XYZ file of C-alpha atoms in Angstrom:
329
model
C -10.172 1.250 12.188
C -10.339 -2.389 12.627
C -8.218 -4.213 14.845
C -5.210 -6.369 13.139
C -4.341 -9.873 14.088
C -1.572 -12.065 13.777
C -0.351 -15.806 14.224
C 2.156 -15.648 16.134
C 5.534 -17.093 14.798
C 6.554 -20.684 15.505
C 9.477 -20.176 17.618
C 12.648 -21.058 16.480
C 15.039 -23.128 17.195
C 19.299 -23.408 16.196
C 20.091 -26.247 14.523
C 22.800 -27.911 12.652
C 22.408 -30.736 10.022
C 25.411 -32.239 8.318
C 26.693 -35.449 6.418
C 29.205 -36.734 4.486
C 29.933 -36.135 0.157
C 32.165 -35.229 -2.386
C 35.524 -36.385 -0.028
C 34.409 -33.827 2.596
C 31.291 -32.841 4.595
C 28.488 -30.436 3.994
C 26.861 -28.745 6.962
C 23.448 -26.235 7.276
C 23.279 -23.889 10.523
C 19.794 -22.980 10.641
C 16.970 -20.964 12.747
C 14.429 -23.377 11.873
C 10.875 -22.935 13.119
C 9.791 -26.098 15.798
C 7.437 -27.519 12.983
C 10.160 -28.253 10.206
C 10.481 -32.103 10.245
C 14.008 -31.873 10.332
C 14.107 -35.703 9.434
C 12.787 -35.323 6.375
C 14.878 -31.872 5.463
C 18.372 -33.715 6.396
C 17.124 -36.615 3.644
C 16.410 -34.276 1.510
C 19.804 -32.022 1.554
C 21.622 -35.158 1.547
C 19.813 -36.450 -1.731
C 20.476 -32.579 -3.260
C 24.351 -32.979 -2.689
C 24.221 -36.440 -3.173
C 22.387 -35.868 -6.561
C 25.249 -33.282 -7.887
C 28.004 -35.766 -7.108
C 26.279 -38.269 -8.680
C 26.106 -36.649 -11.460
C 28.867 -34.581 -12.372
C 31.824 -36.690 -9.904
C 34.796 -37.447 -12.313
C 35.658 -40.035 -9.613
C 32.680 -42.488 -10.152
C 32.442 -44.445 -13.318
C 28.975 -44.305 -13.311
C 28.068 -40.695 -13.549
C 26.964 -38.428 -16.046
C 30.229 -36.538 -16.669
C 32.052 -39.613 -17.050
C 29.164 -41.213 -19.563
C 29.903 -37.512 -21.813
C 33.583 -37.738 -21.473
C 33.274 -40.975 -22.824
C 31.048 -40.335 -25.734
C 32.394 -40.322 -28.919
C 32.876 -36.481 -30.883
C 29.739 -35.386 -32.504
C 27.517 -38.120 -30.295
C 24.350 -35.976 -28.506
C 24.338 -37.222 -24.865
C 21.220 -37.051 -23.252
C 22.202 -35.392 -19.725
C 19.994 -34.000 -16.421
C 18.778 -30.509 -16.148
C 20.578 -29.800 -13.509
C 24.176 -30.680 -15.407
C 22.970 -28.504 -17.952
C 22.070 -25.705 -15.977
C 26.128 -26.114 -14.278
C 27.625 -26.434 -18.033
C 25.887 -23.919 -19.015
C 27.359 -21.452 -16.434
C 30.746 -23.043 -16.571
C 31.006 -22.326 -19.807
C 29.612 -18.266 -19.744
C 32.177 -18.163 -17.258
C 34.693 -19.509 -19.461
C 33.797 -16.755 -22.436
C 33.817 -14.136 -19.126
C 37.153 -15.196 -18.278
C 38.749 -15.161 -21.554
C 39.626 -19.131 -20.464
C 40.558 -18.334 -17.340
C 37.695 -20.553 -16.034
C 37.884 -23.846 -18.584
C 35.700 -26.412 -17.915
C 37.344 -28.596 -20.206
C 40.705 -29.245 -18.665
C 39.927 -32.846 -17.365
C 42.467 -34.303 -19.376
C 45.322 -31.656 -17.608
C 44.179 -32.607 -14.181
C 44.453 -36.134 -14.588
C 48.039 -35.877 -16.337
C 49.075 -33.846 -13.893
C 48.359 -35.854 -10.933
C 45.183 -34.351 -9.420
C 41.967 -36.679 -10.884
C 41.051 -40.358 -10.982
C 43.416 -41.609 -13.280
C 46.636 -41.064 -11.434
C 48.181 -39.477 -7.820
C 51.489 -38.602 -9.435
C 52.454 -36.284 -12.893
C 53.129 -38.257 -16.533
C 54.850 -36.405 -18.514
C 53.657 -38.385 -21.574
C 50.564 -37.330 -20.479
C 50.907 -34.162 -19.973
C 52.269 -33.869 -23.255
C 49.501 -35.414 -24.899
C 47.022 -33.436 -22.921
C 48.885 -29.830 -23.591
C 48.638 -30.941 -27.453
C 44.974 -31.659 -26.940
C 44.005 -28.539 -25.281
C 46.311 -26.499 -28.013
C 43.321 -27.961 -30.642
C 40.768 -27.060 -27.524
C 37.667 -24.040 -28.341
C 35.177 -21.857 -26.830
C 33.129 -23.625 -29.485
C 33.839 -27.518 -28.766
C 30.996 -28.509 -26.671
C 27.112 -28.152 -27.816
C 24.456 -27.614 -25.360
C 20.611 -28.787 -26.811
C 18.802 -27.568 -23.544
C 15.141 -27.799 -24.805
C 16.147 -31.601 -25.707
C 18.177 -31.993 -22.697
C 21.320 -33.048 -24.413
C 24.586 -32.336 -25.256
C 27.576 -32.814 -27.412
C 31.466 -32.603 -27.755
C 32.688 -31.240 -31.323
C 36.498 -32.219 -30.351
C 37.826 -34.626 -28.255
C 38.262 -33.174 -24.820
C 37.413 -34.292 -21.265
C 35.048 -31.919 -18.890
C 35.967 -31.486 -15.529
C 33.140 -29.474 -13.251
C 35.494 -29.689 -9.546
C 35.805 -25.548 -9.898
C 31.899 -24.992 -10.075
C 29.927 -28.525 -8.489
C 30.328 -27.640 -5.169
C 29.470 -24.805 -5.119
C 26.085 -25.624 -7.021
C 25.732 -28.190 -4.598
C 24.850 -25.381 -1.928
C 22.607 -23.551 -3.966
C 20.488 -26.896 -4.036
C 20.410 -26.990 -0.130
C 19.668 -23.348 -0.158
C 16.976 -24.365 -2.653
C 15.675 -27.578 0.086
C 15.681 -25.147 2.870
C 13.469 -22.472 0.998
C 10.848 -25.767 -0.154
C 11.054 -26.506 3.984
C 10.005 -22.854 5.217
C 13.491 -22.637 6.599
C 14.077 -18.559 6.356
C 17.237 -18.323 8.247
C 20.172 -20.443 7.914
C 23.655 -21.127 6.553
C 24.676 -24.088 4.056
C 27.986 -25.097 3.196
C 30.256 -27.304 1.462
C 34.055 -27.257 1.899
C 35.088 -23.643 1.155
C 31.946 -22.347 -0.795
C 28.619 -21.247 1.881
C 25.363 -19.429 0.858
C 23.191 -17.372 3.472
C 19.602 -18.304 3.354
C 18.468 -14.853 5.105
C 19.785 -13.641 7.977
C 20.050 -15.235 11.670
C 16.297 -15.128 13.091
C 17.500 -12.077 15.468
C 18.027 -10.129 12.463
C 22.141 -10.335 12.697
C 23.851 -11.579 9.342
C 26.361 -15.029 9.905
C 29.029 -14.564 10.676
C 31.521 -16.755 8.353
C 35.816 -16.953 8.471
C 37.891 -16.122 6.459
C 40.857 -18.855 6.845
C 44.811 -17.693 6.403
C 46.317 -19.883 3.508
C 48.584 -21.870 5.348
C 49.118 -25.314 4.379
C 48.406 -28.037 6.680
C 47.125 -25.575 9.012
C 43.298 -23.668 9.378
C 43.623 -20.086 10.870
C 41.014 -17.510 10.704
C 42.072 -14.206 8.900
C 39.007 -12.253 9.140
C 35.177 -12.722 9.413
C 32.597 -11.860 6.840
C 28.699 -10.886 7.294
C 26.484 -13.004 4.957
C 22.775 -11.987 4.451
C 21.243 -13.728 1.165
C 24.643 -13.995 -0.066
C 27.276 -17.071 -0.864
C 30.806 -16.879 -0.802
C 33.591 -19.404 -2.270
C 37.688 -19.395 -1.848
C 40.128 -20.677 -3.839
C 43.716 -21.244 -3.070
C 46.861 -23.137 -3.804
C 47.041 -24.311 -0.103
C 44.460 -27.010 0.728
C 44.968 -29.374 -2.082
C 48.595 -29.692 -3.872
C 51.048 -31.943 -5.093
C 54.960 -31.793 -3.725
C 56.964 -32.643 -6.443
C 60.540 -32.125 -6.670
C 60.233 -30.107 -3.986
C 57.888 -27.891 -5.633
C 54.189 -27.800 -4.456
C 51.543 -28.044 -7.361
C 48.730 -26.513 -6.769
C 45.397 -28.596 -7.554
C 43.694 -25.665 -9.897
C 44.617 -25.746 -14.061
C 45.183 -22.772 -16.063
C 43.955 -23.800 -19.295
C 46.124 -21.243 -21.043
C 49.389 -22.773 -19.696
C 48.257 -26.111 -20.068
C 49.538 -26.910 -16.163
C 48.929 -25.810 -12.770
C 48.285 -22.380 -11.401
C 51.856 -20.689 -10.849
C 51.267 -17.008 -9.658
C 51.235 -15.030 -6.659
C 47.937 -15.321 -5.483
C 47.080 -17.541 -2.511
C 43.387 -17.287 -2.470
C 40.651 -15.522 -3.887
C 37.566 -14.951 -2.389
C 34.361 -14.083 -4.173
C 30.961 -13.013 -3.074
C 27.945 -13.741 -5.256
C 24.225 -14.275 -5.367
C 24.831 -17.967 -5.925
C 27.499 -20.069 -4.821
C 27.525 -21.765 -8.297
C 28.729 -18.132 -9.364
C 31.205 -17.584 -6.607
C 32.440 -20.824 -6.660
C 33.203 -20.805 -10.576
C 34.500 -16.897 -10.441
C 36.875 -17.126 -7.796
C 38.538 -20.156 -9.708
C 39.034 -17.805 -12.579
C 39.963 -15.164 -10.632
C 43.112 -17.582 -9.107
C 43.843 -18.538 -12.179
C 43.840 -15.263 -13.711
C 46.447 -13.832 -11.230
C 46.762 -10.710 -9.075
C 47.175 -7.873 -12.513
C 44.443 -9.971 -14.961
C 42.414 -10.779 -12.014
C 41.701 -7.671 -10.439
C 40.908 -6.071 -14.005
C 38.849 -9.148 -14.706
C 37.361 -8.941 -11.454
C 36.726 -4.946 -11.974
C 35.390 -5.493 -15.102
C 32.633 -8.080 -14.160
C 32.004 -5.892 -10.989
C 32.761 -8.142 -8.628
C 33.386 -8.226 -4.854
C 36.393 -9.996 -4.498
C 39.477 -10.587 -2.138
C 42.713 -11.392 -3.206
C 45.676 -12.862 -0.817
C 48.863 -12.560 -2.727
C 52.056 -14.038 -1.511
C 54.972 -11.702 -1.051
C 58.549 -11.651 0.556
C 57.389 -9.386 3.559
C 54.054 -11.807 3.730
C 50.611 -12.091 2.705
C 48.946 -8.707 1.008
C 45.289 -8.184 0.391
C 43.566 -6.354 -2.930
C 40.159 -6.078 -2.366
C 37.163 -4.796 -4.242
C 33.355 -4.239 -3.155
C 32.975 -4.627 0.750
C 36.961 -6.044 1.028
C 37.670 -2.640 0.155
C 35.896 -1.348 2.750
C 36.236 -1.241 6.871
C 32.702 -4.070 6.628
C 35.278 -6.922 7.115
C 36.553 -7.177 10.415
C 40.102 -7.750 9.926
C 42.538 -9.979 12.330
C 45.943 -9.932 12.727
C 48.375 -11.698 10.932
């Protein structure tokens, strides 16, 4: 039998790149072999994130979202592939969600307080809004993907904020794989995505925080191997008004913030794009809807409801299981 030969692996070597976008920071932890040019691969994840924000940021005046929310009804607006691809999921995720997910509740987010417009609610515009989103359909916004286009059929205003980030991830996951990187860990905010495993074989380890305003606690710690993972709560970005806190996410349905019991879903998925955009839905949905929703769609998900004797979990998939390593509260 003839003797087999090898190249010996580059060794590796743990690194972190990270940089600035979208009002916070993204960040990849990665095993990378000596040759990757790790110049060249931070330009390149910075261009990826900085290419989502650039085109689907409410908050610049330039971008593509703001050029379609701007078009007049029935006017084809020739958009990027990668918007499309992001509407496109939005909006299966909308039909998924039975509107839990909406991508089309910019209007809402600026009246209440939350988007570029203004920092405070108007109820004048949150009246106008709710009547707008009454008239609101599955069916009011056309996507022409072989022609790379696409169009509103009613006035409404698109708002990506529950799905971009976490499509932003799956484009540095996407930079690392075009670099030979094999083992790392991108993220942005709360949504990461596992590029394989650490280089010693171990998943990566990521925490889970407690939903505490103004405060970042770890709950738990998940394992991550080829697999992303997005939260979404009422606790990191809210309104007080009134002495009432508003939390940041729309429900569609209600035409005004999220007002349930949940403080945080978390959602495991192939892509963050999908995570990210699911555990919106899943927040909005609430604790009884949710978990059927989340049942339904077989989903691994985590919710964090807020009681009188504290936080309670209801998990499915692996949070039902002894796989997360659970802290005190």
């Amino acid at each position: 039998m003839p003797k087999m030969s090898s190249e010996p692996a580059a060794p590796c070597k743990r690194t972190t790149l990270h940089g600035p976008t979208m009002g916070t920071r993204w960040s990849a932890s990665m095993d990378a072999e000596t040759i990757v040019d790790l110049k060249a691969l931070r330009q390149d994840l910075a261009f990826a994130v900085q290419q989502v924000d650039t085109q689907m940021s409410p908050w610049k005046p330039d971008s593509d979202l703001v050029r379609l929310n701007r078009a007049s009804v029935d006017t084809w607006v020739d958009l990027p592939f990668e918007m499309l691809e992001v509407l496109s999921c939005a909006m299966d995720v909308q039909r998924l969600s039975a509107g839990a997910f909406d991508p089309c509740v910019g209007a809402l987010v600026d009246a209440w307080g939350f988007g570029a417009v203004r920092d405070a609610p108007d109820t004048e515009a949150i009246r106008e809004a709710r009547q707008a989103a009454a008239r609101t359909t599955h069916g009011c916004l056309e996507l022409d993907h072989p022609a790379g286009r696409a169009r509103k059929r009613a006035p409404l205003q698109v708002d990506l904020c529950g799905i971009a980030k976490g499509y932003a991830v799956d484009r540095m996951a996407a930079v690392l794989h075009q670099h030979g990187v094999r083992h790392a860990l991108a993220a942005l905010d709360g949504e990461l995505r596992a590029v394989g495993s650490q280089a010693g074989g171990a998943p990566w380890a990521v925490a889970l925080e407690c939903p505490e305003p103004g405060r970042r606690a770890v709950r738990g710690v998940l394992e991550l191997d080829d697999l992303s993972v997005a939260t979404s709560g009422d606790y990191r970005h809210y309104l007080d008004v009134g002495g009432a806190r508003l939390a940041h996410t729309m429900d569609a349905r209600r035409a005004a913030p999220v007002n349930n019991a949940v403080a945080s879903v978390t959602v495991l998925a192939r892509t963050a794009m999908h995570a990210d955009a699911w555990a919106t839905a899943l927040l909005v949905a609430g604790p009884g809807e949710g978990l059927a929703m989340a049942q339904r769609m077989g989903l691994e998900a985590l919710f964090l409801l807020r009681r009188p004797e504290g936080l309670v979990e209801m998990g499915l998939g692996r949070f039902d299981s002894s796989t997360m390593q659970q802290d005190a509260v």
